[in-house]
PDB file of C-alpha atoms in Angstrom:
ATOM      1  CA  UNK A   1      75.526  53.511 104.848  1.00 57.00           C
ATOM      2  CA  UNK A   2      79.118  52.585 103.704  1.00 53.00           C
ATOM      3  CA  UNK A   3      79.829  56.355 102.803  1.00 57.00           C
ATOM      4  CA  UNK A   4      78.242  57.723 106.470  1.00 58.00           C
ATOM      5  CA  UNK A   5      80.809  55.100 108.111  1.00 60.00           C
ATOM      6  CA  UNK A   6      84.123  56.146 105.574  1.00 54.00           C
ATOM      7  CA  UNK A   7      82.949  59.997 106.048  1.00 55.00           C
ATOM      8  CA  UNK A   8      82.687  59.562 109.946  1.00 60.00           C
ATOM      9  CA  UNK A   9      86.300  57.625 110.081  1.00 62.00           C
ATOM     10  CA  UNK A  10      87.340  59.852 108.117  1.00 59.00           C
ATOM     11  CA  UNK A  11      86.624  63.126 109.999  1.00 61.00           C
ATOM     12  CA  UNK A  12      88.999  62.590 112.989  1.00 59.00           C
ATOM     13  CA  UNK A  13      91.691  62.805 110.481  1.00 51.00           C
ATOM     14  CA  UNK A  14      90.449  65.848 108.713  1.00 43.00           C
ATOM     15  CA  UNK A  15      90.295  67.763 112.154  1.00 54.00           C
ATOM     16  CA  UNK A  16      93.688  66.162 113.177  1.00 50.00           C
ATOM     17  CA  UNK A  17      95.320  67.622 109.928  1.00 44.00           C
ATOM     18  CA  UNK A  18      93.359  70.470 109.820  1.00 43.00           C
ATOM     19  CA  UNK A  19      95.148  71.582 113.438  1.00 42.00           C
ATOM     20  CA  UNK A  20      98.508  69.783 112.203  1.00 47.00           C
ATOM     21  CA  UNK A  21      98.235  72.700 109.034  1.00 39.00           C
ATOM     22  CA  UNK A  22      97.298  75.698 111.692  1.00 39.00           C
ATOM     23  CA  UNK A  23      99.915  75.177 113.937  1.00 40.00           C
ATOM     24  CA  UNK A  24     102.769  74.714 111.110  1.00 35.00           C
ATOM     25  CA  UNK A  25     101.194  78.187 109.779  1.00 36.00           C
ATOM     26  CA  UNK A  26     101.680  79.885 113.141  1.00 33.00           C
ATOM     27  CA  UNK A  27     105.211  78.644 113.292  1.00 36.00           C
ATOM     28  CA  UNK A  28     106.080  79.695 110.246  1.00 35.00           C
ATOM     29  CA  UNK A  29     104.541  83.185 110.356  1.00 34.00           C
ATOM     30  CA  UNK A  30     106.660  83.369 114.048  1.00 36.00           C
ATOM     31  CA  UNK A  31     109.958  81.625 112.650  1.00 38.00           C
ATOM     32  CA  UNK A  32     109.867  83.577 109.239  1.00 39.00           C
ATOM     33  CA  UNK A  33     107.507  86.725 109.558  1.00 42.00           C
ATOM     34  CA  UNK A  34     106.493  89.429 106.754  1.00 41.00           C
ATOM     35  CA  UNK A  35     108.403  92.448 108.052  1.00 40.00           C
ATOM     36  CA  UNK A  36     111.585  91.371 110.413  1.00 42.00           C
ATOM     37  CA  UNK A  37     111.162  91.255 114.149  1.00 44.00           C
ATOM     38  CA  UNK A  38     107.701  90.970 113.940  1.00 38.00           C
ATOM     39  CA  UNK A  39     107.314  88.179 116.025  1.00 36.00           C
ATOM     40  CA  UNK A  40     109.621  89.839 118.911  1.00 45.00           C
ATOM     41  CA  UNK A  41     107.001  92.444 118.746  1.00 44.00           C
ATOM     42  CA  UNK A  42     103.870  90.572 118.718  1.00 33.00           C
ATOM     43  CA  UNK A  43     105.802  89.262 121.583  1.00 41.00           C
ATOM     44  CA  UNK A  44     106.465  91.996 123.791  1.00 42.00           C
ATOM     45  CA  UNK A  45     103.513  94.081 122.507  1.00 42.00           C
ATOM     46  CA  UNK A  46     105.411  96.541 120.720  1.00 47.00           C
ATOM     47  CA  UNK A  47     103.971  99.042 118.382  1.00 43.00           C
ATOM     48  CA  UNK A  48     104.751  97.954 115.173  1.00 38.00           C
ATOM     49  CA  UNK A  49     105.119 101.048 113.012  1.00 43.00           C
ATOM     50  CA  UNK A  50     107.622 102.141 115.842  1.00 55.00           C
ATOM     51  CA  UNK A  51     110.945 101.639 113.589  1.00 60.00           C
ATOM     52  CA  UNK A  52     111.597 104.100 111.260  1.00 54.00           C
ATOM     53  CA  UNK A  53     110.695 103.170 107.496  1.00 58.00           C
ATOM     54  CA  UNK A  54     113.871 103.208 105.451  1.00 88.00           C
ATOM     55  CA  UNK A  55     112.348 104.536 102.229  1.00 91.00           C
ATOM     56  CA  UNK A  56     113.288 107.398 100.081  1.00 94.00           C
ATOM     57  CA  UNK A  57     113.451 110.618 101.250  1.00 93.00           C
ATOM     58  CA  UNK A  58     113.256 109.735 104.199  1.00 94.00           C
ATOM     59  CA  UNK A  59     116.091 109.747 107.415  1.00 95.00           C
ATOM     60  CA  UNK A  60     118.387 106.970 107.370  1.00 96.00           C
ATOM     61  CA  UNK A  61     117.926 104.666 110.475  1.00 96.00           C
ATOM     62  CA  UNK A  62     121.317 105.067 112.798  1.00 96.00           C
ATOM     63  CA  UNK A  63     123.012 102.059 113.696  1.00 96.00           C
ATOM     64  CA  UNK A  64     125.991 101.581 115.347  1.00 96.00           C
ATOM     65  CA  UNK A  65     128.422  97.846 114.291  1.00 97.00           C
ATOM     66  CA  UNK A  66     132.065  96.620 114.357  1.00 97.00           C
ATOM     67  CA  UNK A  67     134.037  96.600 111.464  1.00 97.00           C
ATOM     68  CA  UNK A  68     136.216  93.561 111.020  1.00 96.00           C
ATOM     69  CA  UNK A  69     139.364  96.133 111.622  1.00 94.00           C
ATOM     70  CA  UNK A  70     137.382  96.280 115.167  1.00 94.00           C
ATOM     71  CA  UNK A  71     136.541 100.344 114.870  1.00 95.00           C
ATOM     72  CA  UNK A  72     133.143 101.022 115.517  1.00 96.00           C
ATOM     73  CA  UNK A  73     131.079 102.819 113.001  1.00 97.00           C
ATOM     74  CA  UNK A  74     128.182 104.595 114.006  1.00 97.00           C
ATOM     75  CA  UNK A  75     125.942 105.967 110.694  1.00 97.00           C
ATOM     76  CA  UNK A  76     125.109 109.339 112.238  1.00 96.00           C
ATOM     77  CA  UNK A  77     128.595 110.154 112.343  1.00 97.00           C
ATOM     78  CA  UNK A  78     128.896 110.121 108.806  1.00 97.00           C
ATOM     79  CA  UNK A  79     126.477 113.178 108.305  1.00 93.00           C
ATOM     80  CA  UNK A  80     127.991 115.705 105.864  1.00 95.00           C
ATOM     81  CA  UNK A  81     129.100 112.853 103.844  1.00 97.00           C
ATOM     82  CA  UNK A  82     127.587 110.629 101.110  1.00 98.00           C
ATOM     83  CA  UNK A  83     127.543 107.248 102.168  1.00 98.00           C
ATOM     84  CA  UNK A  84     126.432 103.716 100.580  1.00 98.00           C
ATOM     85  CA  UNK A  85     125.334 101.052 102.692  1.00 98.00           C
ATOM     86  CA  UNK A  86     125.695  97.842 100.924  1.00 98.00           C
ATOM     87  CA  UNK A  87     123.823  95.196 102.368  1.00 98.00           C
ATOM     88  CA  UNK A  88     125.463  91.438 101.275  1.00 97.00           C
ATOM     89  CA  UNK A  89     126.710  88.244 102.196  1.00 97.00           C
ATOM     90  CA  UNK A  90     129.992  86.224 101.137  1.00 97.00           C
ATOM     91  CA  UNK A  91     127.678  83.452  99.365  1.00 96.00           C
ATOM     92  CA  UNK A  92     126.064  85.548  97.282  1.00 96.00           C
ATOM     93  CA  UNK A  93     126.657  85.637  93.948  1.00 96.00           C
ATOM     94  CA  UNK A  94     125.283  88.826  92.640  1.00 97.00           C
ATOM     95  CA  UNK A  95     127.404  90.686  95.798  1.00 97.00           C
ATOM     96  CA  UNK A  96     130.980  89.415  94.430  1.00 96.00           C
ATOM     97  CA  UNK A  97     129.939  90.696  91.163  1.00 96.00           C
ATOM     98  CA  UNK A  98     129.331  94.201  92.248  1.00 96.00           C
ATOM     99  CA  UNK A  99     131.756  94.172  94.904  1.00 97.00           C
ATOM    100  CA  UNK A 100     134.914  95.494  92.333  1.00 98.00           C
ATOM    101  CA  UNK A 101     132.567  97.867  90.792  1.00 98.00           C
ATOM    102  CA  UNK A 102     132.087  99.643  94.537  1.00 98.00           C
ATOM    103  CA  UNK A 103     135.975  99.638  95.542  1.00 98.00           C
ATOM    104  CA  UNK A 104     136.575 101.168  91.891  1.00 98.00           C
ATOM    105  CA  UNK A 105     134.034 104.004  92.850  1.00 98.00           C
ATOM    106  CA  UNK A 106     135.005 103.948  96.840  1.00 98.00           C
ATOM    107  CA  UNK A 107     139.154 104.623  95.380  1.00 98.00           C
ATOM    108  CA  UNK A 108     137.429 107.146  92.969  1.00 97.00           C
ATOM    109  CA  UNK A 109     135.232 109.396  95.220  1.00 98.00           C
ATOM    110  CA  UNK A 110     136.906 108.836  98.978  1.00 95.00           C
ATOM    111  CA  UNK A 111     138.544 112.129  98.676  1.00 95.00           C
ATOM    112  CA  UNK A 112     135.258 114.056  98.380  1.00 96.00           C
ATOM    113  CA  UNK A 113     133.644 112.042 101.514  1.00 96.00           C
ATOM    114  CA  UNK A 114     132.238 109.233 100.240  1.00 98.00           C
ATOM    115  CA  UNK A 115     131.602 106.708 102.997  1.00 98.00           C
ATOM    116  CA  UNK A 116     130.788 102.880 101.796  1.00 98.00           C
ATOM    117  CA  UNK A 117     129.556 100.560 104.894  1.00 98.00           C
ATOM    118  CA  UNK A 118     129.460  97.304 103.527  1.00 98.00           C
ATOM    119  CA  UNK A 119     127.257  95.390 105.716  1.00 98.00           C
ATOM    120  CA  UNK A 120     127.624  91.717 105.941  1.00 97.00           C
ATOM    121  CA  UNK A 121     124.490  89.488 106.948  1.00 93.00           C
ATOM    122  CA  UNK A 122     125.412  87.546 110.403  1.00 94.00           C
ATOM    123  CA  UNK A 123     128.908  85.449 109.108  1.00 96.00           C
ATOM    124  CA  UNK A 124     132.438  85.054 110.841  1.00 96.00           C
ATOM    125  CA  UNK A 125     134.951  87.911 111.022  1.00 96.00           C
ATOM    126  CA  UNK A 126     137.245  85.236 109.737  1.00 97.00           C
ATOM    127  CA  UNK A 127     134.868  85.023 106.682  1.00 97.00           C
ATOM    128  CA  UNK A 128     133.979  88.584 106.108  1.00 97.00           C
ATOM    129  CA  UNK A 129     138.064  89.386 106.223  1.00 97.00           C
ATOM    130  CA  UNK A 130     138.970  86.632 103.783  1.00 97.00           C
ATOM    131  CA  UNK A 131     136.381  87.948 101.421  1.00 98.00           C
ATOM    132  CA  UNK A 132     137.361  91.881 101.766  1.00 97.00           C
ATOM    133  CA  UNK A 133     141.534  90.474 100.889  1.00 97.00           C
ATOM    134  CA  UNK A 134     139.957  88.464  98.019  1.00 97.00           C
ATOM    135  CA  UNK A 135     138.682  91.538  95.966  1.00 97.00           C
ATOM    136  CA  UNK A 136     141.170  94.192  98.750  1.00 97.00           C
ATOM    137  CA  UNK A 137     137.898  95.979  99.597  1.00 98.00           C
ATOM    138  CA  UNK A 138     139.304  99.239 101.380  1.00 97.00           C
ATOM    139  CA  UNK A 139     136.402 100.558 102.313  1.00 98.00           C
ATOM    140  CA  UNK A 140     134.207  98.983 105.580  1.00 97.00           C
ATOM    141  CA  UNK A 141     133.356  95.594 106.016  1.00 98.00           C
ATOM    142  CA  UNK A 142     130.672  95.645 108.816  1.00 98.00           C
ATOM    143  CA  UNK A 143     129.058  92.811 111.401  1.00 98.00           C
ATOM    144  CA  UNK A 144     125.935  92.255 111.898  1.00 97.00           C
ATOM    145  CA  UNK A 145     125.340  89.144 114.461  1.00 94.00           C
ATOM    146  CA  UNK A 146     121.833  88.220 114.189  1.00 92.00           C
ATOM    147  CA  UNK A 147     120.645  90.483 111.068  1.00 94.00           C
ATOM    148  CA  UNK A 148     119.370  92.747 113.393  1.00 94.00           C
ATOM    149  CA  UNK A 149     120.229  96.354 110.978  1.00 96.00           C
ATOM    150  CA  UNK A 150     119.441  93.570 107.911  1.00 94.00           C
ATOM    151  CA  UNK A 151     116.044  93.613 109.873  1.00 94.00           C
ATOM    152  CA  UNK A 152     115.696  97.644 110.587  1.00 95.00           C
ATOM    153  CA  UNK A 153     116.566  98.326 106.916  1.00 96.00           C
ATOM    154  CA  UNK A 154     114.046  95.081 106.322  1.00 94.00           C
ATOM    155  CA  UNK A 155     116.718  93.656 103.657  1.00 94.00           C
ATOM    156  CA  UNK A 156     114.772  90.983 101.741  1.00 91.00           C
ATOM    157  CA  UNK A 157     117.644  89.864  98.837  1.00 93.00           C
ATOM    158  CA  UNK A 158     121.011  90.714  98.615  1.00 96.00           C
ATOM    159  CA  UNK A 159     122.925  92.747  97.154  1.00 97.00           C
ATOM    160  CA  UNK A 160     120.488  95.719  98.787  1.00 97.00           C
ATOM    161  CA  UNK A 161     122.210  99.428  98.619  1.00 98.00           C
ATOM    162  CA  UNK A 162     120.969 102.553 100.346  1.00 98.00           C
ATOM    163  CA  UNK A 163     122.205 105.751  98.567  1.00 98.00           C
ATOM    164  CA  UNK A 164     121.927 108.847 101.341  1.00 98.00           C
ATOM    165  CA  UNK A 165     123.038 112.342 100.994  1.00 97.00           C
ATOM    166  CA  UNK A 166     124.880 114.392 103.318  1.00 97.00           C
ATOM    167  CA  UNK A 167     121.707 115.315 105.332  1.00 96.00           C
ATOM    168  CA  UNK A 168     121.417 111.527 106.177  1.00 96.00           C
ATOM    169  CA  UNK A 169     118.665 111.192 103.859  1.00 96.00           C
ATOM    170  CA  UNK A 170     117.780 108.211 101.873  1.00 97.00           C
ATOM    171  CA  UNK A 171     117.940 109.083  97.949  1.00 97.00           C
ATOM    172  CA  UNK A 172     117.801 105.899  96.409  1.00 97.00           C
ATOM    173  CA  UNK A 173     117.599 101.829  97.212  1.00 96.00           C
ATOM    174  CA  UNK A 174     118.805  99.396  95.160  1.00 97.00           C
ATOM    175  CA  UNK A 175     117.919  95.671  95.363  1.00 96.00           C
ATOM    176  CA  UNK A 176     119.882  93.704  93.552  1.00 96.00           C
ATOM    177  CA  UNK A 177     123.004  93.969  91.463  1.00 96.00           C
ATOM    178  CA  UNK A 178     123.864  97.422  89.791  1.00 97.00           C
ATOM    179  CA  UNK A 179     125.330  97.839  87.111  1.00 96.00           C
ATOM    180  CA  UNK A 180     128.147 100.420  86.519  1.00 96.00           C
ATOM    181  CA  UNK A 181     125.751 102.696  85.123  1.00 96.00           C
ATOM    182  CA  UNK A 182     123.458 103.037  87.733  1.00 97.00           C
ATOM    183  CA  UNK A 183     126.125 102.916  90.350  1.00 97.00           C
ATOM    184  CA  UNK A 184     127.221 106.025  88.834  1.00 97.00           C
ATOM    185  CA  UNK A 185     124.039 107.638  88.890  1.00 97.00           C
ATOM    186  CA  UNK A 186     123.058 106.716  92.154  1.00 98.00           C
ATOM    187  CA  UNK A 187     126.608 108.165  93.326  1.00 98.00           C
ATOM    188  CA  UNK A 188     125.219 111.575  90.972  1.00 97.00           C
ATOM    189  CA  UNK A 189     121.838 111.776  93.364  1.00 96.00           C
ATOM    190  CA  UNK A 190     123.812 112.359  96.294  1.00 97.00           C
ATOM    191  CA  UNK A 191     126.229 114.313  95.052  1.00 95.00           C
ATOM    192  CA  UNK A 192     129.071 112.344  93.578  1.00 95.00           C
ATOM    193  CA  UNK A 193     129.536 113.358  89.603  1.00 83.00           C
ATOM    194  CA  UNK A 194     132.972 112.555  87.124  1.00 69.00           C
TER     195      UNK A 194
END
């Protein structure tokens, strides 16, 4: 009789934590979902699959930002040359590590086309510009208020770099730090040998 009465108390709680648990869940999947912007699409009733994928081999999604030298750079205009988008932040670690590696190769290969679009995840100008003098990064250091090419290009750790050829196709991604040996070959699949 004792454990009918504890089980019966005890059920308003279960059902009161049980809801507590499902509406955290739906929160979360709406405040941090599986594949960026998902929740502005569930939203709006968007199709989904409507965004281009940004695999390889397959077109590079355009974008258009503001560098922090306040030219606009528009990806499609960079067609007939081989461009790396580097996808980082100034807190991250692995980014300043690979950051002298890319102005070595940017100084090295910028006569033959080579485009580098350094896109920084939703921080100051101020702080984008003092990190760019810090290592004097030449090439460009791009905006991106709200993530919102981080989220078309569905960047999930940083450093993330996109390797596309002169066609604007995608050859190669690259999450995480590279090291000098795979920068170079990366640079070789779209075109850019010593």
């Amino acid at each position: 009789m004792l454990e009918q009465e504890t089980r019966s108390s005890l059920r308003p709680l279960l059902i009161t934590a049980t809801l507590i648990f499902a509406g955290v869940a739906v929160l979360y999947f709406f405040a941090f979902p599986s594949t960026p912007g998902i929740a502005d699409k569930v939203e709006t009733g968007e199709n989904l699959l409507s965004d281009p994928s940004p695999e390889v081999n397959s077109p590079a999604p355009d974008f258009n930002l503001q560098s922090v030298a306040g030219k606009t750079i528009k990806l499609s205009d960079l067609r007939r040359q081989p461009v790396l988008i580097n996808f980082w932040a100034t807190w991250c670690a692995p980014c300043r590590i690979e950051m002298p590696a890319l102005q070595d190769r940017f100084e090295k290969y910028s006569e033959e086309g080579l485009a580098i679009l350094a896109v920084d995840f939703n921080e100051p100008a101020e702080a984008v510009l003092a990190f760019g003098a810090e290592f004097g990064l030449t090439f460009d250091l791009l905006l991106d208020p709200g993530g919102k090419i981080q989220d078309l290009y569905r960047i999930r750790g940083y450093p993330t770099s996109f390797f596309i050829d002169r066609q604007g196709v995608i050859k190669v991604v690259h999450i995480g730090v590279m090291t000098e040996g795979q920068l170079d070959g990366y640079l070789a699949e779209v075109g850019l040998e010593n």
